[in-house]
């Protein structure tokens, strides 16, 4: 197979994959008697056409950045952390416990504490599968999936039986004190000139961006990142270099779990202001697709997270303004994941034809 | 002989089995084959020799239909033949035995031979037919293999025979073998050459691709030499010498013998007492080994692969748990627990060039500079501050090492997998030697390494010894052990059978020790 130039590999392949996903989606829409162009413009207009739409797109993107980075860090250590969903739910529990513990005077104090809570709980939830992998070789994919179910059941139990205030009907915690309210983009000076209406995207977006930078720094500038990547590429060679597999599995998974958990400052603390059942809404799983499409690089994760934010918000708009069923959003997402994640090798092969060096003229 | 002269070494009364005219092939900017002309007379063994990356495999891939040549013509038995895919090659009577076998491990020999050449929808008639012809082939060519054995149970040498049988079963008249002895023991290699000579005597044509001079001299009738994508010349094997071939291959004079002054051993650096290693399933692989190495001395470990040498290196390198007593510069090394690891051994002054550079010594997806720091990434000189690594310093250091060790191409940002075998090995050797160890463990230093690089690596090992360092050399190449070592220990079945002085011993004596026939019961 012809090797593509870097720019084609990084820019062209994802774009073509997206285009293919869009074309197939269009056929699906035609098949159910809807107009693809109309659907496309509803999505674009609703998600990207206004500051208000961007406020939602970026809100979803913030969550996906956290979970995408979580998958990325683990993946560099060749650990496939499918447990982002459960870790994000536990992160929500950590955030809720911190926020409800004190009558926080101001968000600047509440946010760091909530971040610690979210990261600790997320990391703790990843620690058990990590330990099972490192000590007993239980496959991390299996155990993290199982821990998603346990997390979900645990949260339902806690919300129904422990955290629900007396007299409240729905399984959720009490509302967090006002001092924990994170400023949304329309409440931040200067940005409020752009975002004039209330939007859910909040200051967590900037935490997420800082995390992108920190993950990049960790993976490519520190000894720990070097060891994680070395271990991920070749476990045998890592032993030769004296890199402890136990240490790497544990640390990579703890960081991964912490990043997933951190997502909760966006949805639980920033948006709903209380912990509800299934707060993470599948963002943990979307993180896998985001990391896959973003080639396990923080910058790629950022871009892929915005794309999936667009799909989420645009999909919601479809439900609002058209008769296209909301399930179609899942179909479109599925196609995007299929083409960008699973089939990008196919796109690369097709592109290879164009980048093949031209045959030399026949020597006489 | 002049470079690039057209090839006709044998009398051409008969048509050539294979004749290639003006074959060119490039991959992007790299021209792998430049206007290659070669003629292989029928009924001969024709060697194609050249360093790694000289274009031998590309040329054979074109002949077998894997690549399409950019220009040029292929004649088979005098007829212009198009070979767009391997099916056409097989139809033209060309069979190929790859370096890495393409066998189904959990199929029997018979099933593997028939696979892809079944006659009809039902298997039984094909299998019966194949069984009959396997018996004939076995008698004719010393190609004995139990047709009902599972391939996974066969030794490497036997698996190779299955590959040859596959080709013959498909009526191959021309057999191409790509580096066939890389995986064989000396005895298996000898047997292979007997088989090839048998095939030749029956009128088949054999093309043998290798970078080992000895095999060319031993097994071929004619030899064509390639260098950097061009055909340098074709000669009759009987009329040439290893020295001449080496010079043709490399393009300059090459020292095949290692030049070294007498050793001046100093104090004991490494002392090993009753070292034992068990593998994962509890079988003892190293059964009580004891020896000492002094400063300024090379101890060579000879032996057939798989007799405990790998475990010895792994135990000393901190990769494998072991029992016994190992003292390094007077301090006892931990052999079990968390302190027995590669990093602790490096800190104790032990450098380690592992036998398998591609799975242990290097991370193939990492760049050269990342690999230069591999195992030494905690060194203070590679740190910017307590948190961050100093990647610029590592890259600068890599450039220096690449210059000193003549790594080509000298590009620190190139991934390790994109270097040739010899240059990969130079990167590992550079890293370990330049870390200035008191003891260097070095396993198979020149496996898969081309001649020019072998000469260079041998010089570096001797220079390190002359600088007063202790060296433990493990190699399955007896020549290498004989020419480099100051003392030779022979291993068999996890034990040292005896120590010999390379000045007074000979290959026969070592060979008997290696086979466990005689020994001093050390």
XYZ file of N, CA, C and O in Angstrom, chain A residues 3 217-244 247 356-364, chain B residues 26-28 70-73 319 341-343 346 352-354 359-363 365-366 370-371 373-375 377-378 383 385-389 391 428 431-432:
312
model
N 2.289 4.708 0.893
C 2.245 5.524 2.109
C 1.847 6.943 1.715
O 2.371 7.510 0.765
N 1.532 17.634 26.741
C 2.782 17.793 27.483
C 3.176 16.467 28.141
O 4.326 16.025 28.068
N 2.186 15.840 28.763
C 2.436 14.572 29.450
C 2.956 13.513 28.474
O 3.989 12.884 28.720
N 2.260 13.368 27.346
C 2.597 12.253 26.468
C 3.919 12.457 25.743
O 4.648 11.508 25.507
N 4.218 13.694 25.350
C 5.383 13.895 24.476
C 6.528 14.683 25.093
O 7.518 14.933 24.451
N 6.367 15.083 26.355
C 7.441 15.863 26.951
C 7.905 15.336 28.302
O 8.885 15.826 28.837
N 7.221 14.358 28.859
C 7.647 13.886 30.178
C 8.130 12.442 30.104
O 7.816 11.714 29.163
N 8.887 12.062 31.123
C 9.383 10.679 31.204
C 8.219 9.711 31.319
O 8.222 8.645 30.729
N 7.208 10.122 32.114
C 6.069 9.235 32.304
C 5.368 8.963 30.965
O 5.068 7.811 30.630
N 5.150 10.039 30.186
C 4.494 9.874 28.895
C 5.332 8.992 27.982
O 4.818 8.125 27.270
N 6.637 9.198 28.005
C 7.564 8.391 27.210
C 7.414 6.920 27.593
O 7.319 6.039 26.737
N 7.362 6.679 28.908
C 7.250 5.290 29.368
C 5.898 4.691 28.984
O 5.825 3.527 28.594
N 4.837 5.505 29.082
C 3.517 4.993 28.700
C 3.522 4.617 27.223
O 3.070 3.543 26.824
N 4.072 5.510 26.398
C 4.069 5.230 24.954
C 4.951 4.033 24.634
O 4.604 3.185 23.808
N 6.110 3.951 25.294
C 7.007 2.821 25.042
C 6.317 1.512 25.420
O 6.338 0.541 24.668
N 5.678 1.525 26.598
C 4.964 0.330 27.044
C 3.848 -0.027 26.063
O 3.633 -1.188 25.734
N 3.162 1.012 25.575
C 2.054 0.779 24.660
C 2.512 0.187 23.341
O 1.835 -0.638 22.739
N 3.691 0.605 22.869
C 4.187 0.095 21.591
C 4.739 -1.312 21.745
O 4.614 -2.132 20.846
N 5.422 -1.563 22.823
C 6.029 -2.879 22.986
C 6.245 -3.170 24.453
O 7.151 -2.634 25.079
N 5.415 -4.049 24.971
C 5.512 -4.374 26.385
C 6.837 -5.080 26.678
O 7.473 -4.839 27.699
N 7.264 -5.930 25.743
C 8.511 -6.672 25.953
C 9.702 -5.727 26.013
O 10.562 -5.820 26.877
N 9.730 -4.802 25.038
C 10.846 -3.861 25.013
C 10.837 -3.007 26.276
O 11.895 -2.655 26.802
N 9.654 -2.689 26.786
C 9.581 -1.871 27.991
C 10.227 -2.589 29.168
O 10.919 -1.965 29.973
N 10.035 -3.906 29.249
C 10.696 -4.657 30.322
C 12.199 -4.551 30.182
O 12.913 -4.420 31.173
N 12.664 -4.647 28.947
C 14.105 -4.549 28.696
C 14.645 -3.216 29.199
O 15.727 -3.136 29.765
N 13.846 -2.140 29.010
C 14.305 -0.823 29.430
C 14.105 -0.607 30.926
O 14.505 0.419 31.454
N 13.501 -1.575 31.609
C 13.306 -1.430 33.044
C 12.067 -0.633 33.395
O 11.995 -0.024 34.455
N 11.104 -0.603 32.468
C 9.854 0.107 32.744
C 8.877 -0.890 33.372
O 8.617 -1.942 32.806
N 8.357 -0.532 34.547
C 7.485 -1.465 35.265
C 6.093 -1.474 34.650
O 5.427 -0.443 34.572
N 3.363 -0.367 37.148
C 3.305 1.085 37.344
C 2.592 1.760 36.176
O 1.707 2.604 36.365
N 0.303 7.295 -5.614
C 1.311 6.369 -6.103
C 2.225 7.116 -7.067
O 1.764 7.887 -7.901
N 3.540 6.916 -6.914
C 4.436 7.626 -7.826
C 4.166 7.181 -9.260
O 3.880 6.019 -9.512
N 4.258 8.121 -10.155
C 4.020 7.793 -11.553
C 5.119 6.880 -12.071
O 6.284 7.064 -11.750
N 4.752 5.875 -12.890
C 5.782 4.998 -13.451
C 6.764 5.812 -14.292
O 6.367 6.750 -14.969
N 8.027 5.450 -14.169
C 9.050 6.127 -14.968
C 8.824 5.784 -16.448
O 8.296 4.744 -16.769
N 9.249 6.693 -17.255
C 9.164 6.413 -18.689
C 10.036 5.202 -18.997
O 11.073 4.993 -18.390
N 9.574 4.381 -19.915
C 10.322 3.173 -20.255
C 11.724 3.518 -20.732
O 11.891 4.339 -21.626
N 12.677 2.874 -20.115
C 14.054 3.092 -20.575
C 14.210 2.452 -21.942
O 13.727 1.354 -22.173
N 14.859 3.138 -22.817
C 14.997 2.637 -24.179
C 15.970 1.465 -24.207
O 16.889 1.411 -23.420
N 11.008 1.776 -9.039
C 11.266 2.712 -7.945
C 10.051 2.832 -7.050
O 8.911 2.627 -7.465
N 10.329 3.117 -5.790
C 9.293 3.393 -4.798
C 9.448 4.855 -4.424
O 10.362 5.197 -3.693
N 8.583 5.689 -4.952
C 8.751 7.120 -4.692
C 10.120 7.550 -5.176
O 10.515 7.231 -6.300
N 8.696 -0.996 -13.385
C 8.407 0.231 -14.122
C 8.845 0.070 -15.577
O 8.253 0.636 -16.486
N 9.912 -0.696 -15.774
C 10.399 -0.928 -17.127
C 11.101 -2.276 -17.150
O 11.514 -2.787 -16.106
N 11.242 -2.845 -18.354
C 12.000 -4.083 -18.471
C 11.157 -5.280 -18.899
O 9.935 -5.208 -18.938
N 11.845 -6.368 -19.232
C 11.169 -7.556 -19.740
C 11.643 -8.801 -19.014
O 12.795 -8.883 -18.593
N 15.827 -8.850 32.826
C 14.531 -9.040 32.183
C 13.832 -10.265 32.749
O 12.621 -10.338 32.800
N 15.534 -5.290 37.576
C 14.961 -4.788 36.330
C 16.037 -4.139 35.480
O 17.158 -3.886 35.949
N 15.698 -3.888 34.229
C 16.667 -3.386 33.272
C 17.287 -2.067 33.700
O 18.470 -1.815 33.477
N 16.468 -1.225 34.339
C 16.976 0.080 34.739
C 18.039 -0.054 35.833
O 19.104 0.564 35.761
N 21.299 -1.182 34.373
C 22.038 -0.109 33.706
C 22.747 0.743 34.732
O 23.889 1.149 34.548
N 23.388 -3.550 27.580
C 22.804 -4.787 27.052
C 22.331 -4.575 25.616
O 21.405 -3.806 25.379
N 22.997 -5.234 24.692
C 22.509 -5.270 23.311
C 21.771 -6.595 23.163
O 22.395 -7.648 23.091
N 20.443 -6.574 23.177
C 19.708 -7.839 23.237
C 19.771 -8.604 21.924
O 20.035 -8.031 20.864
N 12.276 -6.678 18.913
C 11.229 -6.746 19.932
C 11.724 -6.270 21.288
O 10.920 -5.888 22.116
N 13.035 -6.302 21.532
C 13.520 -5.863 22.841
C 14.308 -4.564 22.759
O 14.058 -3.623 23.504
N 15.263 -4.501 21.879
C 16.230 -3.408 21.902
C 15.691 -2.099 21.377
O 16.180 -1.034 21.743
N 14.691 -2.174 20.510
C 14.169 -0.962 19.898
C 12.656 -0.979 19.974
O 12.043 -2.027 20.060
N 12.081 0.202 19.931
C 10.648 0.290 19.685
C 10.512 0.757 18.248
O 10.885 1.867 17.901
N 8.270 1.638 16.226
C 7.472 2.800 15.836
C 8.053 4.103 16.375
O 7.626 5.175 15.964
N 8.973 4.022 17.306
C 9.592 5.241 17.843
C 10.629 5.758 16.850
O 11.201 5.004 16.065
N 14.129 8.860 19.917
C 13.419 8.285 21.064
C 14.051 6.954 21.458
O 14.095 6.601 22.628
N 14.553 6.230 20.463
C 15.200 4.965 20.753
C 16.574 5.141 21.384
O 17.018 4.297 22.148
N 17.262 7.277 23.556
C 17.027 7.511 24.986
C 16.444 6.279 25.667
O 16.327 6.258 26.885
N 16.091 5.254 24.885
C 15.347 4.110 25.426
C 16.162 3.372 26.487
O 17.264 2.898 26.217
N 15.610 3.299 27.679
C 16.323 2.675 28.789
C 17.180 3.676 29.542
O 17.543 3.450 30.688
N 16.204 6.988 29.533
C 15.379 8.194 29.522
C 15.308 8.860 30.881
O 14.779 9.949 30.999
N 15.850 8.212 31.921
C 15.894 8.853 33.229
C 17.224 9.548 33.500
O 17.384 10.177 34.531
N 17.311 15.463 30.750
C 16.193 16.156 31.388
C 16.362 17.666 31.270
O 17.451 18.197 31.425
N 14.151 19.749 33.162
C 13.976 20.056 34.579
C 13.359 18.832 35.238
O 13.299 17.762 34.624
N 12.890 18.991 36.453
C 12.427 17.798 37.162
C 11.180 17.197 36.513
O 10.853 16.037 36.735
N 10.469 17.967 35.702
C 9.240 17.465 35.088
C 9.426 17.024 33.635
O 8.930 15.989 33.230
N 10.123 17.844 32.864
C 10.135 17.634 31.414
C 11.450 17.039 30.924
O 12.518 17.335 31.454
N 11.325 16.214 29.874
C 12.517 15.692 29.211
C 13.067 16.742 28.260
O 12.317 17.569 27.747
N 14.045 16.995 24.941
C 14.059 16.293 23.658
C 15.133 16.832 22.722
O 15.707 16.092 21.932
N 21.319 0.544 18.365
C 21.336 -0.120 19.676
C 22.761 -0.172 20.222
O 23.012 0.167 21.383
N 23.941 3.186 21.411
C 23.321 3.567 22.683
C 23.994 2.853 23.850
O 24.344 3.460 24.851
N 24.216 1.549 23.696
C 24.725 0.771 24.821
C 26.215 0.991 25.054
O 26.665 1.054 26.183
